mmCIF file with all atom_site columns, C-alpha atoms in Angstrom:
data_model
loop_
_atom_site.group_PDB
_atom_site.id
_atom_site.type_symbol
_atom_site.label_atom_id
_atom_site.label_alt_id
_atom_site.label_comp_id
_atom_site.label_asym_id
_atom_site.label_entity_id
_atom_site.label_seq_id
_atom_site.pdbx_PDB_ins_code
_atom_site.Cartn_x
_atom_site.Cartn_y
_atom_site.Cartn_z
_atom_site.occupancy
_atom_site.B_iso_or_equiv
_atom_site.pdbx_formal_charge
_atom_site.auth_seq_id
_atom_site.auth_comp_id
_atom_site.auth_asym_id
_atom_site.auth_atom_id
_atom_site.pdbx_PDB_model_num
ATOM 1   C CA . MET A 1 1   ? -43.563 54.273 -63.486 1.00 0.00 ? 15  MET A CA 1
ATOM 2   C CA . ASN A 1 2   ? -45.518 54.126 -60.213 1.00 0.00 ? 16  ASN A CA 1
ATOM 3   C CA . ALA A 1 3   ? -49.186 55.076 -60.369 1.00 0.00 ? 17  ALA A CA 1
ATOM 4   C CA . ALA A 1 4   ? -50.019 58.391 -58.698 1.00 0.00 ? 18  ALA A CA 1
ATOM 5   C CA . ARG A 1 5   ? -50.998 57.891 -55.069 1.00 0.00 ? 19  ARG A CA 1
ATOM 6   C CA . ALA A 1 6   ? -54.129 59.676 -53.892 1.00 0.00 ? 20  ALA A CA 1
ATOM 7   C CA . ILE A 1 7   ? -53.671 62.681 -51.603 1.00 0.00 ? 21  ILE A CA 1
ATOM 8   C CA . ASN A 1 8   ? -55.946 60.949 -49.061 1.00 0.00 ? 22  ASN A CA 1
ATOM 9   C CA . HIS A 1 9   ? -54.584 57.435 -49.539 1.00 0.00 ? 23  HIS A CA 1
ATOM 10  C CA . HIS A 1 10  ? -55.509 56.516 -45.942 1.00 0.00 ? 24  HIS A CA 1
ATOM 11  C CA . ALA A 1 11  ? -59.119 57.692 -46.117 1.00 0.00 ? 25  ALA A CA 1
ATOM 12  C CA . ASP A 1 12  ? -60.176 54.178 -45.161 1.00 0.00 ? 26  ASP A CA 1
ATOM 13  C CA . HIS A 1 13  ? -58.563 54.467 -41.713 1.00 0.00 ? 27  HIS A CA 1
ATOM 14  C CA . PRO A 1 14  ? -61.102 53.245 -39.107 1.00 0.00 ? 28  PRO A CA 1
ATOM 15  C CA . GLY A 1 15  ? -60.521 56.209 -36.820 1.00 0.00 ? 29  GLY A CA 1
ATOM 16  C CA . PHE A 1 16  ? -59.670 56.423 -33.140 1.00 0.00 ? 30  PHE A CA 1
ATOM 17  C CA . ALA A 1 17  ? -62.121 54.999 -30.630 1.00 0.00 ? 31  ALA A CA 1
ATOM 18  C CA . GLY A 1 18  ? -62.134 52.981 -27.426 1.00 0.00 ? 32  GLY A CA 1
ATOM 19  C CA . VAL A 1 19  ? -58.957 51.792 -25.744 1.00 0.00 ? 33  VAL A CA 1
ATOM 20  C CA . THR A 1 20  ? -56.981 51.978 -28.996 1.00 0.00 ? 34  THR A CA 1
ATOM 21  C CA . GLY A 1 21  ? -58.071 55.583 -29.437 1.00 0.00 ? 35  GLY A CA 1
ATOM 22  C CA . VAL A 1 22  ? -56.976 56.471 -25.905 1.00 0.00 ? 36  VAL A CA 1
ATOM 23  C CA . LEU A 1 23  ? -53.560 54.863 -26.408 1.00 0.00 ? 37  LEU A CA 1
ATOM 24  C CA . CYS A 1 24  ? -53.075 56.636 -29.739 1.00 0.00 ? 38  CYS A CA 1
ATOM 25  C CA . GLY A 1 25  ? -54.151 59.919 -28.159 1.00 0.00 ? 39  GLY A CA 1
ATOM 26  C CA . LEU A 1 26  ? -51.523 59.563 -25.447 1.00 0.00 ? 40  LEU A CA 1
ATOM 27  C CA . VAL A 1 27  ? -48.860 58.832 -28.074 1.00 0.00 ? 41  VAL A CA 1
ATOM 28  C CA . PHE A 1 28  ? -49.961 61.868 -30.098 1.00 0.00 ? 42  PHE A CA 1
ATOM 29  C CA . LEU A 1 29  ? -49.520 64.051 -27.018 1.00 0.00 ? 43  LEU A CA 1
ATOM 30  C CA . LEU A 1 30  ? -45.840 63.111 -27.036 1.00 0.00 ? 44  LEU A CA 1
ATOM 31  C CA . VAL A 1 31  ? -45.041 63.260 -30.755 1.00 0.00 ? 45  VAL A CA 1
ATOM 32  C CA . GLY A 1 32  ? -47.046 66.212 -32.082 1.00 0.00 ? 46  GLY A CA 1
ATOM 33  C CA . ARG A 1 33  ? -45.235 69.150 -30.505 1.00 0.00 ? 47  ARG A CA 1
ATOM 34  C CA . ALA A 1 34  ? -42.712 69.876 -33.264 1.00 0.00 ? 48  ALA A CA 1
ATOM 35  C CA . LYS A 1 35  ? -45.351 70.111 -36.012 1.00 0.00 ? 49  LYS A CA 1
ATOM 36  C CA . ALA A 1 36  ? -47.559 72.219 -33.738 1.00 0.00 ? 50  ALA A CA 1
ATOM 37  C CA . LYS A 1 37  ? -44.810 74.754 -33.097 1.00 0.00 ? 51  LYS A CA 1
ATOM 38  C CA . MET A 1 38  ? -43.853 74.753 -36.773 1.00 0.00 ? 52  MET A CA 1
ATOM 39  C CA . ALA A 1 39  ? -47.428 75.542 -37.838 1.00 0.00 ? 53  ALA A CA 1
ATOM 40  C CA . ALA A 1 40  ? -47.790 78.324 -35.276 1.00 0.00 ? 54  ALA A CA 1
ATOM 41  C CA . ASP A 1 41  ? -44.469 79.851 -36.350 1.00 0.00 ? 55  ASP A CA 1
ATOM 42  C CA . ILE A 1 42  ? -45.355 79.686 -40.058 1.00 0.00 ? 56  ILE A CA 1
ATOM 43  C CA . ALA A 1 43  ? -48.740 81.298 -39.413 1.00 0.00 ? 57  ALA A CA 1
ATOM 44  C CA . GLN A 1 44  ? -47.219 83.825 -36.982 1.00 0.00 ? 58  GLN A CA 1
ATOM 45  C CA . VAL A 1 45  ? -50.172 83.174 -34.710 1.00 0.00 ? 59  VAL A CA 1
ATOM 46  C CA . SER A 1 46  ? -51.144 86.089 -32.484 1.00 0.00 ? 60  SER A CA 1
ATOM 47  C CA . SER A 1 47  ? -54.029 87.423 -30.415 1.00 0.00 ? 61  SER A CA 1
ATOM 48  C CA . SER A 1 48  ? -55.724 88.686 -33.587 1.00 0.00 ? 62  SER A CA 1
ATOM 49  C CA . ASP A 1 49  ? -56.211 85.140 -34.928 1.00 0.00 ? 63  ASP A CA 1
ATOM 50  C CA . HIS A 1 50  ? -58.971 82.579 -34.872 1.00 0.00 ? 64  HIS A CA 1
ATOM 51  C CA . VAL A 1 51  ? -57.258 79.264 -35.587 1.00 0.00 ? 65  VAL A CA 1
ATOM 52  C CA . VAL A 1 52  ? -59.191 76.203 -36.762 1.00 0.00 ? 66  VAL A CA 1
ATOM 53  C CA . ASP A 1 53  ? -57.281 72.984 -36.078 1.00 0.00 ? 67  ASP A CA 1
ATOM 54  C CA . VAL A 1 54  ? -58.688 70.291 -38.393 1.00 0.00 ? 68  VAL A CA 1
ATOM 55  C CA . GLY A 1 55  ? -58.132 66.816 -36.999 1.00 0.00 ? 69  GLY A CA 1
ATOM 56  C CA . CYS A 1 56  ? -56.950 68.287 -33.718 1.00 0.00 ? 70  CYS A CA 1
ATOM 57  C CA . GLY A 1 57  ? -56.541 64.933 -31.962 1.00 0.00 ? 71  GLY A CA 1
ATOM 58  C CA . PRO A 1 58  ? -55.675 65.461 -28.276 1.00 0.00 ? 72  PRO A CA 1
ATOM 59  C CA . GLY A 1 59  ? -55.221 69.179 -28.920 1.00 0.00 ? 73  GLY A CA 1
ATOM 60  C CA . THR A 1 60  ? -51.474 69.756 -28.874 1.00 0.00 ? 74  THR A CA 1
ATOM 61  C CA . ALA A 1 61  ? -51.450 72.307 -31.716 1.00 0.00 ? 75  ALA A CA 1
ATOM 62  C CA . ALA A 1 62  ? -54.609 73.978 -30.454 1.00 0.00 ? 76  ALA A CA 1
ATOM 63  C CA . ARG A 1 63  ? -52.950 74.582 -27.086 1.00 0.00 ? 77  ARG A CA 1
ATOM 64  C CA . VAL A 1 64  ? -49.841 76.002 -28.778 1.00 0.00 ? 78  VAL A CA 1
ATOM 65  C CA . ALA A 1 65  ? -52.039 78.522 -30.601 1.00 0.00 ? 79  ALA A CA 1
ATOM 66  C CA . ALA A 1 66  ? -53.963 79.318 -27.415 1.00 0.00 ? 80  ALA A CA 1
ATOM 67  C CA . ARG A 1 67  ? -50.715 80.016 -25.556 1.00 0.00 ? 81  ARG A CA 1
ATOM 68  C CA . ARG A 1 68  ? -50.031 82.644 -28.214 1.00 0.00 ? 82  ARG A CA 1
ATOM 69  C CA . ALA A 1 69  ? -53.360 84.261 -27.259 1.00 0.00 ? 83  ALA A CA 1
ATOM 70  C CA . ALA A 1 70  ? -55.282 83.133 -30.355 1.00 0.00 ? 84  ALA A CA 1
ATOM 71  C CA . ARG A 1 71  ? -58.883 81.985 -30.190 1.00 0.00 ? 85  ARG A CA 1
ATOM 72  C CA . VAL A 1 72  ? -58.972 78.348 -31.296 1.00 0.00 ? 86  VAL A CA 1
ATOM 73  C CA . THR A 1 73  ? -61.520 75.845 -32.553 1.00 0.00 ? 87  THR A CA 1
ATOM 74  C CA . GLY A 1 74  ? -60.305 72.252 -32.394 1.00 0.00 ? 88  GLY A CA 1
ATOM 75  C CA . VAL A 1 75  ? -62.264 69.897 -34.657 1.00 0.00 ? 89  VAL A CA 1
ATOM 76  C CA . ASP A 1 76  ? -61.957 66.112 -34.720 1.00 0.00 ? 90  ASP A CA 1
ATOM 77  C CA . PRO A 1 77  ? -64.236 63.225 -35.733 1.00 0.00 ? 91  PRO A CA 1
ATOM 78  C CA . SER A 1 78  ? -63.143 61.194 -32.693 1.00 0.00 ? 92  SER A CA 1
ATOM 79  C CA . SER A 1 79  ? -65.023 61.811 -29.447 1.00 0.00 ? 93  SER A CA 1
ATOM 80  C CA . THR A 1 80  ? -62.235 59.889 -27.698 1.00 0.00 ? 94  THR A CA 1
ATOM 81  C CA . MET A 1 81  ? -59.593 62.359 -28.897 1.00 0.00 ? 95  MET A CA 1
ATOM 82  C CA . LEU A 1 82  ? -61.769 65.298 -27.887 1.00 0.00 ? 96  LEU A CA 1
ATOM 83  C CA . ARG A 1 83  ? -62.256 63.880 -24.395 1.00 0.00 ? 97  ARG A CA 1
ATOM 84  C CA . ILE A 1 84  ? -58.482 63.685 -23.956 1.00 0.00 ? 98  ILE A CA 1
ATOM 85  C CA . ALA A 1 85  ? -58.109 67.215 -25.328 1.00 0.00 ? 99  ALA A CA 1
ATOM 86  C CA . ARG A 1 86  ? -60.620 68.584 -22.833 1.00 0.00 ? 100 ARG A CA 1
ATOM 87  C CA . LEU A 1 87  ? -58.986 66.738 -19.934 1.00 0.00 ? 101 LEU A CA 1
ATOM 88  C CA . VAL A 1 88  ? -55.477 68.067 -20.552 1.00 0.00 ? 102 VAL A CA 1
ATOM 89  C CA . THR A 1 89  ? -56.380 71.622 -21.567 1.00 0.00 ? 103 THR A CA 1
ATOM 90  C CA . PRO A 1 90  ? -56.642 74.336 -18.899 1.00 0.00 ? 104 PRO A CA 1
ATOM 91  C CA . LYS A 1 91  ? -60.248 75.486 -18.469 1.00 0.00 ? 105 LYS A CA 1
ATOM 92  C CA . ARG A 1 92  ? -59.241 79.104 -19.012 1.00 0.00 ? 106 ARG A CA 1
ATOM 93  C CA . ALA A 1 93  ? -57.703 78.381 -22.446 1.00 0.00 ? 107 ALA A CA 1
ATOM 94  C CA . PRO A 1 94  ? -59.587 80.094 -25.306 1.00 0.00 ? 108 PRO A CA 1
ATOM 95  C CA . VAL A 1 95  ? -60.315 76.786 -27.072 1.00 0.00 ? 109 VAL A CA 1
ATOM 96  C CA . THR A 1 96  ? -63.624 75.372 -28.282 1.00 0.00 ? 110 THR A CA 1
ATOM 97  C CA . TRP A 1 97  ? -63.668 71.618 -28.974 1.00 0.00 ? 111 TRP A CA 1
ATOM 98  C CA . SER A 1 98  ? -66.122 70.382 -31.596 1.00 0.00 ? 112 SER A CA 1
ATOM 99  C CA . GLU A 1 99  ? -66.836 67.014 -33.166 1.00 0.00 ? 113 GLU A CA 1
ATOM 100 C CA . GLY A 1 100 ? -66.733 67.237 -36.943 1.00 0.00 ? 114 GLY A CA 1
ATOM 101 C CA . THR A 1 101 ? -64.855 66.395 -40.099 1.00 0.00 ? 115 THR A CA 1
ATOM 102 C CA . ALA A 1 102 ? -62.737 68.310 -42.597 1.00 0.00 ? 116 ALA A CA 1
ATOM 103 C CA . GLU A 1 103 ? -65.681 68.212 -45.004 1.00 0.00 ? 117 GLU A CA 1
ATOM 104 C CA . THR A 1 104 ? -68.241 69.583 -42.500 1.00 0.00 ? 118 THR A CA 1
ATOM 105 C CA . LEU A 1 105 ? -66.538 72.036 -40.176 1.00 0.00 ? 119 LEU A CA 1
ATOM 106 C CA . PRO A 1 106 ? -68.732 73.459 -37.377 1.00 0.00 ? 120 PRO A CA 1
ATOM 107 C CA . VAL A 1 107 ? -67.357 76.941 -38.033 1.00 0.00 ? 121 VAL A CA 1
ATOM 108 C CA . ALA A 1 108 ? -69.101 80.019 -39.448 1.00 0.00 ? 122 ALA A CA 1
ATOM 109 C CA . ASP A 1 109 ? -68.342 81.339 -42.928 1.00 0.00 ? 123 ASP A CA 1
ATOM 110 C CA . GLY A 1 110 ? -65.296 83.607 -43.097 1.00 0.00 ? 124 GLY A CA 1
ATOM 111 C CA . SER A 1 111 ? -64.718 83.500 -39.356 1.00 0.00 ? 125 SER A CA 1
ATOM 112 C CA . ALA A 1 112 ? -61.191 82.010 -39.251 1.00 0.00 ? 126 ALA A CA 1
ATOM 113 C CA . THR A 1 113 ? -57.848 83.632 -40.024 1.00 0.00 ? 127 THR A CA 1
ATOM 114 C CA . VAL A 1 114 ? -55.804 80.414 -39.892 1.00 0.00 ? 128 VAL A CA 1
ATOM 115 C CA . LEU A 1 115 ? -56.783 76.827 -40.690 1.00 0.00 ? 129 LEU A CA 1
ATOM 116 C CA . TRP A 1 116 ? -54.267 74.046 -40.338 1.00 0.00 ? 130 TRP A CA 1
ATOM 117 C CA . ALA A 1 117 ? -54.232 70.289 -40.732 1.00 0.00 ? 131 ALA A CA 1
ATOM 118 C CA . LEU A 1 118 ? -51.215 68.565 -39.198 1.00 0.00 ? 132 LEU A CA 1
ATOM 119 C CA . ALA A 1 119 ? -50.663 64.995 -40.392 1.00 0.00 ? 133 ALA A CA 1
ATOM 120 C CA . THR A 1 120 ? -54.371 64.563 -41.126 1.00 0.00 ? 134 THR A CA 1
ATOM 121 C CA . VAL A 1 121 ? -55.022 65.357 -44.798 1.00 0.00 ? 135 VAL A CA 1
ATOM 122 C CA . HIS A 1 122 ? -54.029 61.840 -45.857 1.00 0.00 ? 136 HIS A CA 1
ATOM 123 C CA . HIS A 1 123 ? -57.027 60.626 -43.795 1.00 0.00 ? 137 HIS A CA 1
ATOM 124 C CA . TRP A 1 124 ? -59.646 63.025 -45.203 1.00 0.00 ? 138 TRP A CA 1
ATOM 125 C CA . GLN A 1 125 ? -62.631 61.346 -46.846 1.00 0.00 ? 139 GLN A CA 1
ATOM 126 C CA . ASP A 1 126 ? -63.074 63.864 -49.670 1.00 0.00 ? 140 ASP A CA 1
ATOM 127 C CA . VAL A 1 127 ? -60.115 66.193 -50.232 1.00 0.00 ? 141 VAL A CA 1
ATOM 128 C CA . ASP A 1 128 ? -61.864 68.372 -52.836 1.00 0.00 ? 142 ASP A CA 1
ATOM 129 C CA . GLU A 1 129 ? -64.796 68.967 -50.508 1.00 0.00 ? 143 GLU A CA 1
ATOM 130 C CA . ALA A 1 130 ? -62.525 69.578 -47.517 1.00 0.00 ? 144 ALA A CA 1
ATOM 131 C CA . VAL A 1 131 ? -60.397 72.204 -49.297 1.00 0.00 ? 145 VAL A CA 1
ATOM 132 C CA . ALA A 1 132 ? -63.583 73.966 -50.420 1.00 0.00 ? 146 ALA A CA 1
ATOM 133 C CA . GLU A 1 133 ? -64.756 73.844 -46.796 1.00 0.00 ? 147 GLU A CA 1
ATOM 134 C CA . ALA A 1 134 ? -61.455 75.380 -45.662 1.00 0.00 ? 148 ALA A CA 1
ATOM 135 C CA . ARG A 1 135 ? -62.001 78.211 -48.129 1.00 0.00 ? 149 ARG A CA 1
ATOM 136 C CA . ARG A 1 136 ? -65.532 78.720 -46.777 1.00 0.00 ? 150 ARG A CA 1
ATOM 137 C CA . VAL A 1 137 ? -64.480 79.157 -43.145 1.00 0.00 ? 151 VAL A CA 1
ATOM 138 C CA . LEU A 1 138 ? -61.419 81.318 -43.848 1.00 0.00 ? 152 LEU A CA 1
ATOM 139 C CA . ALA A 1 139 ? -61.731 85.076 -44.200 1.00 0.00 ? 153 ALA A CA 1
ATOM 140 C CA . PRO A 1 140 ? -60.149 86.655 -47.305 1.00 0.00 ? 154 PRO A CA 1
ATOM 141 C CA . GLY A 1 141 ? -56.394 86.563 -46.751 1.00 0.00 ? 155 GLY A CA 1
ATOM 142 C CA . GLY A 1 142 ? -56.784 83.721 -44.256 1.00 0.00 ? 156 GLY A CA 1
ATOM 143 C CA . ARG A 1 143 ? -53.996 81.163 -44.232 1.00 0.00 ? 157 ARG A CA 1
ATOM 144 C CA . LEU A 1 144 ? -54.261 77.449 -44.951 1.00 0.00 ? 158 LEU A CA 1
ATOM 145 C CA . ILE A 1 145 ? -51.402 75.229 -43.722 1.00 0.00 ? 159 ILE A CA 1
ATOM 146 C CA . ALA A 1 146 ? -51.054 71.476 -44.221 1.00 0.00 ? 160 ALA A CA 1
ATOM 147 C CA . ILE A 1 147 ? -48.088 69.574 -42.808 1.00 0.00 ? 161 ILE A CA 1
ATOM 148 C CA . GLU A 1 148 ? -47.429 65.914 -43.633 1.00 0.00 ? 162 GLU A CA 1
ATOM 149 C CA . ARG A 1 149 ? -44.386 63.738 -42.986 1.00 0.00 ? 163 ARG A CA 1
ATOM 150 C CA . GLN A 1 150 ? -42.315 62.850 -46.029 1.00 0.00 ? 164 GLN A CA 1
ATOM 151 C CA . SER A 1 151 ? -43.092 59.340 -47.177 1.00 0.00 ? 165 SER A CA 1
ATOM 152 C CA . PRO A 1 152 ? -40.960 57.521 -49.781 1.00 0.00 ? 166 PRO A CA 1
ATOM 153 C CA . ASP A 1 153 ? -42.484 56.143 -52.973 1.00 0.00 ? 167 ASP A CA 1
ATOM 154 C CA . GLY A 1 154 ? -43.737 52.629 -52.420 1.00 0.00 ? 168 GLY A CA 1
ATOM 155 C CA . ALA A 1 155 ? -43.806 52.913 -48.624 1.00 0.00 ? 169 ALA A CA 1
ATOM 156 C CA . THR A 1 156 ? -46.155 50.608 -46.733 1.00 0.00 ? 170 THR A CA 1
ATOM 157 C CA . GLY A 1 157 ? -47.419 50.396 -43.172 1.00 0.00 ? 171 GLY A CA 1
ATOM 158 C CA . LEU A 1 158 ? -46.675 53.246 -40.786 1.00 0.00 ? 172 LEU A CA 1
ATOM 159 C CA . ALA A 1 159 ? -44.082 54.716 -43.173 1.00 0.00 ? 173 ALA A CA 1
ATOM 160 C CA . SER A 1 160 ? -46.832 55.353 -45.718 1.00 0.00 ? 174 SER A CA 1
ATOM 161 C CA . HIS A 1 161 ? -48.724 57.700 -43.358 1.00 0.00 ? 175 HIS A CA 1
ATOM 162 C CA . GLY A 1 162 ? -47.520 60.870 -45.036 1.00 0.00 ? 176 GLY A CA 1
ATOM 163 C CA . TRP A 1 163 ? -46.958 62.232 -48.533 1.00 0.00 ? 177 TRP A CA 1
ATOM 164 C CA . THR A 1 164 ? -44.634 61.708 -51.428 1.00 0.00 ? 178 THR A CA 1
ATOM 165 C CA . ARG A 1 165 ? -43.529 64.740 -53.430 1.00 0.00 ? 179 ARG A CA 1
ATOM 166 C CA . GLN A 1 166 ? -46.239 63.932 -55.974 1.00 0.00 ? 180 GLN A CA 1
ATOM 167 C CA . GLN A 1 167 ? -48.941 64.013 -53.295 1.00 0.00 ? 181 GLN A CA 1
ATOM 168 C CA . ALA A 1 168 ? -47.693 67.290 -51.814 1.00 0.00 ? 182 ALA A CA 1
ATOM 169 C CA . ASP A 1 169 ? -47.652 68.892 -55.268 1.00 0.00 ? 183 ASP A CA 1
ATOM 170 C CA . ALA A 1 170 ? -51.126 67.518 -56.024 1.00 0.00 ? 184 ALA A CA 1
ATOM 171 C CA . PHE A 1 171 ? -52.500 69.061 -52.837 1.00 0.00 ? 185 PHE A CA 1
ATOM 172 C CA . GLY A 1 172 ? -50.874 72.385 -53.694 1.00 0.00 ? 186 GLY A CA 1
ATOM 173 C CA . ALA A 1 173 ? -52.467 72.303 -57.156 1.00 0.00 ? 187 ALA A CA 1
ATOM 174 C CA . LEU A 1 174 ? -55.872 71.527 -55.640 1.00 0.00 ? 188 LEU A CA 1
ATOM 175 C CA . CYS A 1 175 ? -55.549 74.515 -53.300 1.00 0.00 ? 189 CYS A CA 1
ATOM 176 C CA . ARG A 1 176 ? -54.739 76.808 -56.238 1.00 0.00 ? 190 ARG A CA 1
ATOM 177 C CA . ASN A 1 177 ? -57.734 75.514 -58.170 1.00 0.00 ? 191 ASN A CA 1
ATOM 178 C CA . THR A 1 178 ? -60.043 76.007 -55.177 1.00 0.00 ? 192 THR A CA 1
ATOM 179 C CA . GLY A 1 179 ? -59.332 79.694 -54.630 1.00 0.00 ? 193 GLY A CA 1
ATOM 180 C CA . PHE A 1 180 ? -56.041 79.955 -52.752 1.00 0.00 ? 194 PHE A CA 1
ATOM 181 C CA . ASP A 1 181 ? -53.203 82.266 -53.811 1.00 0.00 ? 195 ASP A CA 1
ATOM 182 C CA . ASP A 1 182 ? -49.491 82.294 -52.958 1.00 0.00 ? 196 ASP A CA 1
ATOM 183 C CA . VAL A 1 183 ? -49.559 78.499 -52.664 1.00 0.00 ? 197 VAL A CA 1
ATOM 184 C CA . SER A 1 184 ? -46.185 77.014 -51.787 1.00 0.00 ? 198 SER A CA 1
ATOM 185 C CA . VAL A 1 185 ? -44.959 73.448 -51.357 1.00 0.00 ? 199 VAL A CA 1
ATOM 186 C CA . ALA A 1 186 ? -41.829 73.282 -49.216 1.00 0.00 ? 200 ALA A CA 1
ATOM 187 C CA . GLU A 1 187 ? -39.639 70.741 -47.452 1.00 0.00 ? 201 GLU A CA 1
ATOM 188 C CA . ARG A 1 188 ? -38.786 71.220 -43.794 1.00 0.00 ? 202 ARG A CA 1
ATOM 189 C CA . GLY A 1 189 ? -36.495 69.188 -41.571 1.00 0.00 ? 203 GLY A CA 1
ATOM 190 C CA . ASN A 1 190 ? -34.436 66.175 -42.578 1.00 0.00 ? 204 ASN A CA 1
ATOM 191 C CA . GLY A 1 191 ? -34.196 62.457 -42.036 1.00 0.00 ? 205 GLY A CA 1
ATOM 192 C CA . ARG A 1 192 ? -37.086 60.960 -40.089 1.00 0.00 ? 206 ARG A CA 1
ATOM 193 C CA . LYS A 1 193 ? -38.288 64.456 -39.159 1.00 0.00 ? 207 LYS A CA 1
ATOM 194 C CA . ALA A 1 194 ? -38.623 65.646 -42.760 1.00 0.00 ? 208 ALA A CA 1
ATOM 195 C CA . VAL A 1 195 ? -42.062 67.022 -43.647 1.00 0.00 ? 209 VAL A CA 1
ATOM 196 C CA . TRP A 1 196 ? -43.931 68.644 -46.503 1.00 0.00 ? 210 TRP A CA 1
ATOM 197 C CA . VAL A 1 197 ? -45.486 72.018 -45.771 1.00 0.00 ? 211 VAL A CA 1
ATOM 198 C CA . VAL A 1 198 ? -48.191 73.325 -48.103 1.00 0.00 ? 212 VAL A CA 1
ATOM 199 C CA . CYS A 1 199 ? -49.373 76.906 -47.483 1.00 0.00 ? 213 CYS A CA 1
ATOM 200 C CA . GLY A 1 200 ? -51.825 79.169 -49.237 1.00 0.00 ? 214 GLY A CA 1
ATOM 201 C CA . LYS A 1 201 ? -53.912 82.325 -48.724 1.00 0.00 ? 215 LYS A CA 1
ATOM 202 C CA . ARG A 1 202 ? -57.623 82.515 -49.385 1.00 0.00 ? 216 ARG A CA 1
ATOM 203 C CA . ARG A 1 203 ? -58.571 84.895 -52.165 1.00 0.00 ? 217 ARG A CA 1
#
């Protein structure tokens, strides 16, 4: 039997900086739209929402939420990603860009109605601390959404940047234990576009 893989099995990723960071940011602009729309649809984002995008990268999902009239805070540890996000986002968009991590969000207690992490949880340094931080910034009834690509058991390299069923279930269990209700673990899409979607509501 394979040993359980950690939820954040790529926590040792060096991050995105310099020329490599810029190139990755440009790629992310092209490939992140489907997950962004999926998250916004699941959350039913509207003008009444304050969305916190954890690991926002170049800001694709943040802009999707802003186009639905939500107020948005995009948080990323990479200053390179945030520079790209600022460059490609209209000045009038209701988005605040902030450098930070999932474990130390620059967001006031109970001020968010939606918090999502799209293909980033497997990079978090401390998942327990980050889920507790998500609970802190969400108002009661606020929605947590994590989306990760489906990764087969034993995958290596790029194919391992995602979750197995075991990892998705483990994250769901952690959310329940940290004060989230109505936690669900679902599959969306198929083939190379298949993802895990974990949702919960803050108590």
